[in-house]
Tab-separated table of N, CA and C in Angstrom:
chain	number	residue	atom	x	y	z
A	1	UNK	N	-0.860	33.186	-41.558
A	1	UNK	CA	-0.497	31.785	-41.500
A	1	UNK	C	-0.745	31.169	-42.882
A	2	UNK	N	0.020	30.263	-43.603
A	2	UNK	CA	-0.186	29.706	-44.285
A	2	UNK	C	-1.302	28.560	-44.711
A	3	UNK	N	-1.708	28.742	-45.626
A	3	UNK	CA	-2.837	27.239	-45.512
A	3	UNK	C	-2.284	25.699	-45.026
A	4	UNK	N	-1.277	25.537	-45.827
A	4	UNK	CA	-0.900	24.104	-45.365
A	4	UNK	C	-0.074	23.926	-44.292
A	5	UNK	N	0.190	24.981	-43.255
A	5	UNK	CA	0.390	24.619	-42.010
A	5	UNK	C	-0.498	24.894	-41.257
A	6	UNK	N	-1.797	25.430	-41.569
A	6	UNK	CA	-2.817	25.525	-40.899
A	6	UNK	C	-3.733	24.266	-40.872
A	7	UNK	N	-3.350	23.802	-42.284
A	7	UNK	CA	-3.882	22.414	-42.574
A	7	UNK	C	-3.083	21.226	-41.815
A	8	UNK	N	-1.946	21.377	-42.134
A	8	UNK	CA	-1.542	20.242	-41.003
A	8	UNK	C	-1.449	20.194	-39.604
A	9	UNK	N	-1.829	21.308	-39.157
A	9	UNK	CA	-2.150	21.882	-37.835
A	9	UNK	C	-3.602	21.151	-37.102
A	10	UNK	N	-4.775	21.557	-37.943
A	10	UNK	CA	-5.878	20.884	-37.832
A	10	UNK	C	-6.044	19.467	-38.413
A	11	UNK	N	-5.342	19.140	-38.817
A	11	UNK	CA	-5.888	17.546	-39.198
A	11	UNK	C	-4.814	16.462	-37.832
A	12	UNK	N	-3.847	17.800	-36.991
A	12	UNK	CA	-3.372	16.746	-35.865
A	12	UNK	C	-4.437	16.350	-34.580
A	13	UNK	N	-5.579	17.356	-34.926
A	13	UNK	CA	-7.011	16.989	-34.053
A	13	UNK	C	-7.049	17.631	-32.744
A	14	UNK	N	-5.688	18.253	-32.016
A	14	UNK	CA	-5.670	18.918	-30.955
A	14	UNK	C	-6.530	20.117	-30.621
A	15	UNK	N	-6.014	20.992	-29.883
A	15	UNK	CA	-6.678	22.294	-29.606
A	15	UNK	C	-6.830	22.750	-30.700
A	16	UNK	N	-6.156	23.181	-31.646
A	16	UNK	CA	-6.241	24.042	-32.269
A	16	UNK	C	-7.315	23.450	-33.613
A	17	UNK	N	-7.627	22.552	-33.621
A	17	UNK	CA	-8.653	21.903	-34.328
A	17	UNK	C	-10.148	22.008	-33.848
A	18	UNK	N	-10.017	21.753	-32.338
A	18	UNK	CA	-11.675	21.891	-31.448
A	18	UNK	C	-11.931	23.626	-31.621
A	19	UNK	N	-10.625	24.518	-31.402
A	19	UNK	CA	-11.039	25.596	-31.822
A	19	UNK	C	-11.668	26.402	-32.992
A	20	UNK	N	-10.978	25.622	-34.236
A	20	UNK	CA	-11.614	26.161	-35.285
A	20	UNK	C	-12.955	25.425	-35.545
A	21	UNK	N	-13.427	23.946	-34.675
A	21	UNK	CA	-14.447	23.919	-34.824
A	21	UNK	C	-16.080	24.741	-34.338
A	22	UNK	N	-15.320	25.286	-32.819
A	22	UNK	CA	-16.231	26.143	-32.104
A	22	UNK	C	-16.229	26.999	-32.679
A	23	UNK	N	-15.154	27.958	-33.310
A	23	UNK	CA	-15.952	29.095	-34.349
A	23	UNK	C	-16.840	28.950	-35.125
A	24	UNK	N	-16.280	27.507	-35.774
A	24	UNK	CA	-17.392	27.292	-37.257
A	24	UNK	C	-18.872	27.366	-36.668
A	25	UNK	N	-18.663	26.132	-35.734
A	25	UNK	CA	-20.052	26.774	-34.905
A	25	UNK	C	-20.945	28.070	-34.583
A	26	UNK	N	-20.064	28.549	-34.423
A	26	UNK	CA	-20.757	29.979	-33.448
A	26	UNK	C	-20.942	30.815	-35.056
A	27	UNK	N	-20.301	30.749	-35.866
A	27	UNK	CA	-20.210	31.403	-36.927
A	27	UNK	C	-21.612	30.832	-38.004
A	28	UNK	N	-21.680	29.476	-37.538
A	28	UNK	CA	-23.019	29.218	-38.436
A	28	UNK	C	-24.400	29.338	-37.969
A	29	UNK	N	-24.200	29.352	-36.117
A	29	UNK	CA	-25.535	29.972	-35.298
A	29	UNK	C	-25.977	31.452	-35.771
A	30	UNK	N	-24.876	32.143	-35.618
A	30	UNK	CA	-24.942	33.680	-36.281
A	30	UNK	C	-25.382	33.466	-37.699
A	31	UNK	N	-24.994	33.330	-38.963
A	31	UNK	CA	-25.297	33.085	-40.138
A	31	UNK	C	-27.066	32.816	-39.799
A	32	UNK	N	-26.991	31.528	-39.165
A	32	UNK	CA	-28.637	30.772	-39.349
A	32	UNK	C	-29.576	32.233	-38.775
A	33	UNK	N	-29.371	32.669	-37.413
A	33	UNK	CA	-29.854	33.663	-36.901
A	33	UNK	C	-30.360	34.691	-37.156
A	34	UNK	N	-29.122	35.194	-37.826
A	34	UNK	CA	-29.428	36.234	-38.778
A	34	UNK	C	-30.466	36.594	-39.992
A	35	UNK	N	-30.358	35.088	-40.236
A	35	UNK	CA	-31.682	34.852	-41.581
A	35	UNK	C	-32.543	34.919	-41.286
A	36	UNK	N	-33.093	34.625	-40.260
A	36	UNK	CA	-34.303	34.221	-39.194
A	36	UNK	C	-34.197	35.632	-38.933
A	37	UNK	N	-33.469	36.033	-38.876
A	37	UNK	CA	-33.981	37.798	-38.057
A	37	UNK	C	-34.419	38.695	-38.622
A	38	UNK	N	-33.549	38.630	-40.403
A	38	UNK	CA	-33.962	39.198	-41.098
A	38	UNK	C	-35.578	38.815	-41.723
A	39	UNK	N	-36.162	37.821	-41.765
A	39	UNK	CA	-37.305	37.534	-42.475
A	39	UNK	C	-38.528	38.054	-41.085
A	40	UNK	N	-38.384	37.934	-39.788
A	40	UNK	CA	-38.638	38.095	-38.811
A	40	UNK	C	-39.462	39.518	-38.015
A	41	UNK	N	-38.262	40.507	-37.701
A	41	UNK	CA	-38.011	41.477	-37.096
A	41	UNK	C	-37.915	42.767	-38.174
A	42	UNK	N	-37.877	43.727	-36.924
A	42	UNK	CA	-38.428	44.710	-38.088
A	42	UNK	C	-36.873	45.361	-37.974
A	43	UNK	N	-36.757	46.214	-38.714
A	43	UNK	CA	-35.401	47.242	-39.123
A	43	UNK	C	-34.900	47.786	-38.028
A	44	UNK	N	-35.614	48.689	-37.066
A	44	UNK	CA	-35.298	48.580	-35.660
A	44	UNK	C	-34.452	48.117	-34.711
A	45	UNK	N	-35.542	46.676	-34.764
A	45	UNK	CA	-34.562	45.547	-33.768
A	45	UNK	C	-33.144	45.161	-34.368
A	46	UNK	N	-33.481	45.015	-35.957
A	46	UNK	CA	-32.002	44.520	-36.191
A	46	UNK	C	-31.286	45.181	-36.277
A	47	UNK	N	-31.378	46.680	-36.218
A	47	UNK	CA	-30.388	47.587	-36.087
A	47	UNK	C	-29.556	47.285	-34.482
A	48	UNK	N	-30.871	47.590	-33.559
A	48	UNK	CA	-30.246	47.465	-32.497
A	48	UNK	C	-29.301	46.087	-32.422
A	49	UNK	N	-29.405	44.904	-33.089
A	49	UNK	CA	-28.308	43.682	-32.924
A	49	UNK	C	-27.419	43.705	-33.304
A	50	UNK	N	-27.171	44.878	-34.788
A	50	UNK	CA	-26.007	44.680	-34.997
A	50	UNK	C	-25.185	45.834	-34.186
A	51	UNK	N	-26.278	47.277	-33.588
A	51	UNK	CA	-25.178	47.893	-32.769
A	51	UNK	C	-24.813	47.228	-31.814
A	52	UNK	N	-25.220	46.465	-31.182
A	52	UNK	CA	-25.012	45.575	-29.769
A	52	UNK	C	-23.819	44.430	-30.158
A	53	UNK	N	-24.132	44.118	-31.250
A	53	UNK	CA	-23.034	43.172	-31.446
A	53	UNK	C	-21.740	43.652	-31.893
A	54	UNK	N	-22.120	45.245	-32.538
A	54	UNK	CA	-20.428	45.978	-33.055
A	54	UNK	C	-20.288	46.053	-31.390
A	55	UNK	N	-20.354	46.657	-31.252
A	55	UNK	CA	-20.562	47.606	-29.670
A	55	UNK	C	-19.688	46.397	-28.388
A	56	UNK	N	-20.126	45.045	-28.684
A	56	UNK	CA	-19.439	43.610	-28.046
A	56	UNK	C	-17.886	43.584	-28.130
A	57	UNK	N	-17.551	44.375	-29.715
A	57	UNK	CA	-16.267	44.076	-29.879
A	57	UNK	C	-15.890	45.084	-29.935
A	58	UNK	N	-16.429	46.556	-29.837
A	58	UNK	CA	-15.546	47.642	-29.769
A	58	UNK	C	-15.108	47.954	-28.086
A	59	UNK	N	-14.138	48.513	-27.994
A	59	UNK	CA	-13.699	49.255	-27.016
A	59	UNK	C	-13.822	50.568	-26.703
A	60	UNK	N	-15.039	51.120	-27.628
A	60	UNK	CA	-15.526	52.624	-27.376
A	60	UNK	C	-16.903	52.659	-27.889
A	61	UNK	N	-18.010	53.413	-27.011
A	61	UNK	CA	-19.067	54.043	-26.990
A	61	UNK	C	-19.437	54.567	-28.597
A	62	UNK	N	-18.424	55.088	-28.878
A	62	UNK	CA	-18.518	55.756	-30.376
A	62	UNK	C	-18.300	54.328	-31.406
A	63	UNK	N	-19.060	54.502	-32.493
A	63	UNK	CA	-19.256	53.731	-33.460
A	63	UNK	C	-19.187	54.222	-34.757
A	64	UNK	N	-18.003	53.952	-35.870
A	64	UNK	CA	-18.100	54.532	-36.957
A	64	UNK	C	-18.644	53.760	-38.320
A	65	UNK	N	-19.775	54.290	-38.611
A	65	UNK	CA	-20.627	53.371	-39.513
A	65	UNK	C	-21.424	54.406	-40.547
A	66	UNK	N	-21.614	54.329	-42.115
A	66	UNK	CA	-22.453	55.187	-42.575
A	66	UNK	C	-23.787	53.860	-42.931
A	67	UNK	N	-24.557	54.913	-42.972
A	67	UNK	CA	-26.351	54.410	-43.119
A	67	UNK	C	-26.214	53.046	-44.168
A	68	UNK	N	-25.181	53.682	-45.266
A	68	UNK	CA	-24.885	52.727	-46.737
A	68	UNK	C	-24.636	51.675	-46.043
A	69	UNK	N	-23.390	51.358	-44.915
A	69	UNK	CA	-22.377	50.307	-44.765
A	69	UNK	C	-23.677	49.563	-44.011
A	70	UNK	N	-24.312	50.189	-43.028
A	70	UNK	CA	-25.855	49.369	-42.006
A	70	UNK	C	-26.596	49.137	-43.218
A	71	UNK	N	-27.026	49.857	-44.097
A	71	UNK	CA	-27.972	48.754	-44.821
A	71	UNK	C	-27.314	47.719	-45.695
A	72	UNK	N	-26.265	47.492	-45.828
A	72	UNK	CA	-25.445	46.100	-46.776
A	72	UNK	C	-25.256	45.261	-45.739
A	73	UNK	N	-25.298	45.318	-44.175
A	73	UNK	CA	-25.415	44.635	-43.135
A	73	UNK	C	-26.533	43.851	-42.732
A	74	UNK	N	-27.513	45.004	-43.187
A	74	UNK	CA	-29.305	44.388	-42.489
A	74	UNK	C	-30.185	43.941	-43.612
A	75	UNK	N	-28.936	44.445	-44.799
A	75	UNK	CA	-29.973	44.172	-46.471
A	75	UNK	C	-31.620	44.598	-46.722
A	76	UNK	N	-31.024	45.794	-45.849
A	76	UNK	CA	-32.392	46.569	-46.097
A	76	UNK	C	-31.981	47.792	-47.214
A	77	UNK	N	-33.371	49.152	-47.192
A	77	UNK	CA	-32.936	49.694	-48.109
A	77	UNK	C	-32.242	50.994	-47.201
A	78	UNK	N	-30.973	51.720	-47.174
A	78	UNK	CA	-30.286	52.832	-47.044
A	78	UNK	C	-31.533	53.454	-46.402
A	79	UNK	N	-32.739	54.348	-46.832
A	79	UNK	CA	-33.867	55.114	-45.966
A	79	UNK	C	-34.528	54.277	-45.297
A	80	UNK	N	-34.616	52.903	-44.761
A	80	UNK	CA	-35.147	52.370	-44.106
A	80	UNK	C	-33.819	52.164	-42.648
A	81	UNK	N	-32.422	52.199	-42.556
A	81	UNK	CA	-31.790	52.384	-42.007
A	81	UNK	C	-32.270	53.954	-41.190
A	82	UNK	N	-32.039	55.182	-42.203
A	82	UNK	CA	-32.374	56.234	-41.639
A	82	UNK	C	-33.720	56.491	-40.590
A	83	UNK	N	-34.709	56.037	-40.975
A	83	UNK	CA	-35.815	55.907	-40.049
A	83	UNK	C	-35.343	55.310	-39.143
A	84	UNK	N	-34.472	53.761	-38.895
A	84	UNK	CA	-35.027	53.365	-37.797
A	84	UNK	C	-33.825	54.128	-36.624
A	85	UNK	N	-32.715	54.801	-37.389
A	85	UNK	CA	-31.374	55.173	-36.516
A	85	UNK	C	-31.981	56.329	-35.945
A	86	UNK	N	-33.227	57.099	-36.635
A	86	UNK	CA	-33.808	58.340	-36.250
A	86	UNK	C	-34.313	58.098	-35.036
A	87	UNK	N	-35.401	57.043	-35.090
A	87	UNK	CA	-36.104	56.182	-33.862
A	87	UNK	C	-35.289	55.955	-32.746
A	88	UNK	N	-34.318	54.830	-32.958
A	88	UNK	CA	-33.576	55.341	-31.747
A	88	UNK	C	-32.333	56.489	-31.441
A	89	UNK	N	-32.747	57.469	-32.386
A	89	UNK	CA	-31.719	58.733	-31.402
A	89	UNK	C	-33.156	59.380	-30.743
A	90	UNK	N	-34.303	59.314	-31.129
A	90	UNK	CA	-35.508	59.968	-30.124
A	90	UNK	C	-35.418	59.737	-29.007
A	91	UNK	N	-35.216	58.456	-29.022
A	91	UNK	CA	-35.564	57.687	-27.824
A	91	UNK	C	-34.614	57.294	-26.704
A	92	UNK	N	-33.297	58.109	-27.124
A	92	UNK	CA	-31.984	58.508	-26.512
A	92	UNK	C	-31.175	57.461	-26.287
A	93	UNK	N	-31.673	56.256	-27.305
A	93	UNK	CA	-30.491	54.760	-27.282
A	93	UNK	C	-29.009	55.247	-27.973
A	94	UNK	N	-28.928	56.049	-29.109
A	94	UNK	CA	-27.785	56.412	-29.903
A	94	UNK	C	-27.629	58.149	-30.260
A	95	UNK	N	-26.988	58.539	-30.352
A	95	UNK	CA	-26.244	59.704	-31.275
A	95	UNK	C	-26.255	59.283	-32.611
A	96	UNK	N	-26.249	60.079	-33.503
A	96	UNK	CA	-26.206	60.005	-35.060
A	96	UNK	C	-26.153	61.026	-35.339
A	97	UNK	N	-24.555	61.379	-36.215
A	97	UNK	CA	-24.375	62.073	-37.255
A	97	UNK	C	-23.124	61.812	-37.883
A	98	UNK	N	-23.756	61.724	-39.755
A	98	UNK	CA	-22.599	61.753	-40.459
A	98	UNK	C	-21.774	60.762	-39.917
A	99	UNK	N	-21.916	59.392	-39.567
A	99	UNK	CA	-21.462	58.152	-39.879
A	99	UNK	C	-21.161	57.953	-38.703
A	100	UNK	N	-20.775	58.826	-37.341
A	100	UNK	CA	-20.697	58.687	-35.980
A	100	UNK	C	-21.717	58.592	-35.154
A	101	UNK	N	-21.682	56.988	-34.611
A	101	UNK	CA	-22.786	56.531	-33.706
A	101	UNK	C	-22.481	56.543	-32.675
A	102	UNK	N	-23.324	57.128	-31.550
A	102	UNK	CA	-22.808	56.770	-30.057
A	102	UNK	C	-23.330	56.178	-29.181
A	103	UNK	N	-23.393	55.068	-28.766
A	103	UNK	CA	-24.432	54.285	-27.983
A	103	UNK	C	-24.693	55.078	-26.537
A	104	UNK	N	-26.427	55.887	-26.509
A	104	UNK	CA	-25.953	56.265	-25.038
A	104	UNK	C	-26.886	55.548	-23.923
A	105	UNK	N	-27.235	54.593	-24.310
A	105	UNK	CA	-28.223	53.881	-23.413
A	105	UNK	C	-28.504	52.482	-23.923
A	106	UNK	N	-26.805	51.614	-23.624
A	106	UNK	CA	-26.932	49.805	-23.951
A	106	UNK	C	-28.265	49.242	-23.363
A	107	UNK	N	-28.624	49.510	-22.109
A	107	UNK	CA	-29.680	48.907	-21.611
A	107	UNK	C	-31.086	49.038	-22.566
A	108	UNK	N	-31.205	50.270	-22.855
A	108	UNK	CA	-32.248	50.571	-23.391
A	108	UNK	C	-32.241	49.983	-24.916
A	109	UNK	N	-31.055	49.955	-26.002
A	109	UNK	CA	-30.904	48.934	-26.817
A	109	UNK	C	-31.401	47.193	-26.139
A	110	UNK	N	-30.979	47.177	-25.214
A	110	UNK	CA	-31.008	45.739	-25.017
A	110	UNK	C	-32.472	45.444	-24.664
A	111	UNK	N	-33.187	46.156	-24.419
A	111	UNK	CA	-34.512	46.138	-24.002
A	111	UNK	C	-35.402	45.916	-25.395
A	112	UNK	N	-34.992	46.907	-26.379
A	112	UNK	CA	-35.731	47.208	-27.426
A	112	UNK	C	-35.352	45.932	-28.708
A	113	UNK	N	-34.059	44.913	-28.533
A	113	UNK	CA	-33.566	44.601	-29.149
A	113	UNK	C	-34.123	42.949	-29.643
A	114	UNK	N	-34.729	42.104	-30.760
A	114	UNK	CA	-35.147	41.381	-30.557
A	114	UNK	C	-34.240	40.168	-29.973
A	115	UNK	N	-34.962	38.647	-29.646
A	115	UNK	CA	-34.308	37.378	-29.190
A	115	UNK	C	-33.008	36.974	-29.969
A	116	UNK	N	-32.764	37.671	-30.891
A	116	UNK	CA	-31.567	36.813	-31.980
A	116	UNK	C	-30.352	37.529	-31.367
A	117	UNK	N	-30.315	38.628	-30.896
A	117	UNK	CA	-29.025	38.796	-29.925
A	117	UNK	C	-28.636	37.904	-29.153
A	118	UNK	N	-29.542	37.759	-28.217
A	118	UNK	CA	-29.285	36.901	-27.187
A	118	UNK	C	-28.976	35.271	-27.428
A	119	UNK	N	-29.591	34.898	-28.203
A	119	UNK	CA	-29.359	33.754	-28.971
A	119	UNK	C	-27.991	33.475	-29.350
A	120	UNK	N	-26.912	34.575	-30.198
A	120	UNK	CA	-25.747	34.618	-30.834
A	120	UNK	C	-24.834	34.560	-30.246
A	121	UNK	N	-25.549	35.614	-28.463
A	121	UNK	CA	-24.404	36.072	-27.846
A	121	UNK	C	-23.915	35.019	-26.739
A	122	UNK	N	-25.029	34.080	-26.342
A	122	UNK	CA	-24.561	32.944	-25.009
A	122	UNK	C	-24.107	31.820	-26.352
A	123	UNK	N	-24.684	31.791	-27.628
A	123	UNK	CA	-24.137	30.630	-28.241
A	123	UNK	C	-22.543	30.730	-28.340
A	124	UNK	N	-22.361	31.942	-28.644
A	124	UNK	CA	-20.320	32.507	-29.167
A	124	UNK	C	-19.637	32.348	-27.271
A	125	UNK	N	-20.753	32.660	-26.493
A	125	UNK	CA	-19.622	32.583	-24.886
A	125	UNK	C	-19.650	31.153	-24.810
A	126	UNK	N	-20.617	30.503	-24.929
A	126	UNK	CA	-20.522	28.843	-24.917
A	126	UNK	C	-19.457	28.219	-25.815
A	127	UNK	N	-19.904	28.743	-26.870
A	127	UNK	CA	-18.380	27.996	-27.828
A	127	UNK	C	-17.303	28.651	-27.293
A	128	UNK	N	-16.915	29.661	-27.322
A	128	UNK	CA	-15.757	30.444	-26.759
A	128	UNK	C	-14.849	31.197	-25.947
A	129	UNK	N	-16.160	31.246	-25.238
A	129	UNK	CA	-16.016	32.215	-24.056
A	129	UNK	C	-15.899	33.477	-24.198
């Protein structure tokens, strides 16, 4: 779409205006959240949020991600990714190898996973459904 019909689109104030405001929303709860999670929680949990949150929008169990791409995500360091993806393949939440993740126990992520999931995830169904 173009900008200036996107622009004159939203400045007519209708739907399509309340919509791009509920993203902005949900998009700046996530942003704020995230900061908070990161200063917060340990490598672990935020692993588990962002598999839970890829995992929201994928349509398959399998997850393709290398350690590099999760730590420019969690802005941690690359071997601090590896520990914690190790942790949960022990503990039989994921599969890991060579950039293929497989979630085999959501519950057990969701258990282990800190409050900022949950936080992101009723704020984005509230704005959006």
């Amino acid at each position: 779409m173009k900008a200036k019909a996107m622009l004159d689109e939203f400045k007519m104030g209708g739907e399509f205006q309340h919509l791009l405001l509920r993203y902005t929303q949900a998009l700046i709860t996530q942003i704020s959240q995230t900061a908070v999670c990161n200063r917060l929680h340990s490598v672990e949990q935020r692993l588990c949020r962002w598999l839970l949150m890829t995992h929201d929008r994928s349509d398959s169990d399998q997850l393709d991600m290398t350690h590099e791409f999760i730590s420019n995500m969690l802005g941690v360091r690359r071997e601090g990714v590896t520990v914690a993806a190790h942790r949960l393949q022990e503990s039989g939440m994921i599969s890991y190898m060579r950039g293929h993740i497989k979630i085999l126990d959501r519950e057990m992520l969701l258990a282990h996973v800190c409050e900022c999931y949950g936080v992101v995830k009723s704020e984005h169904m509230r704005l959006l459904g």
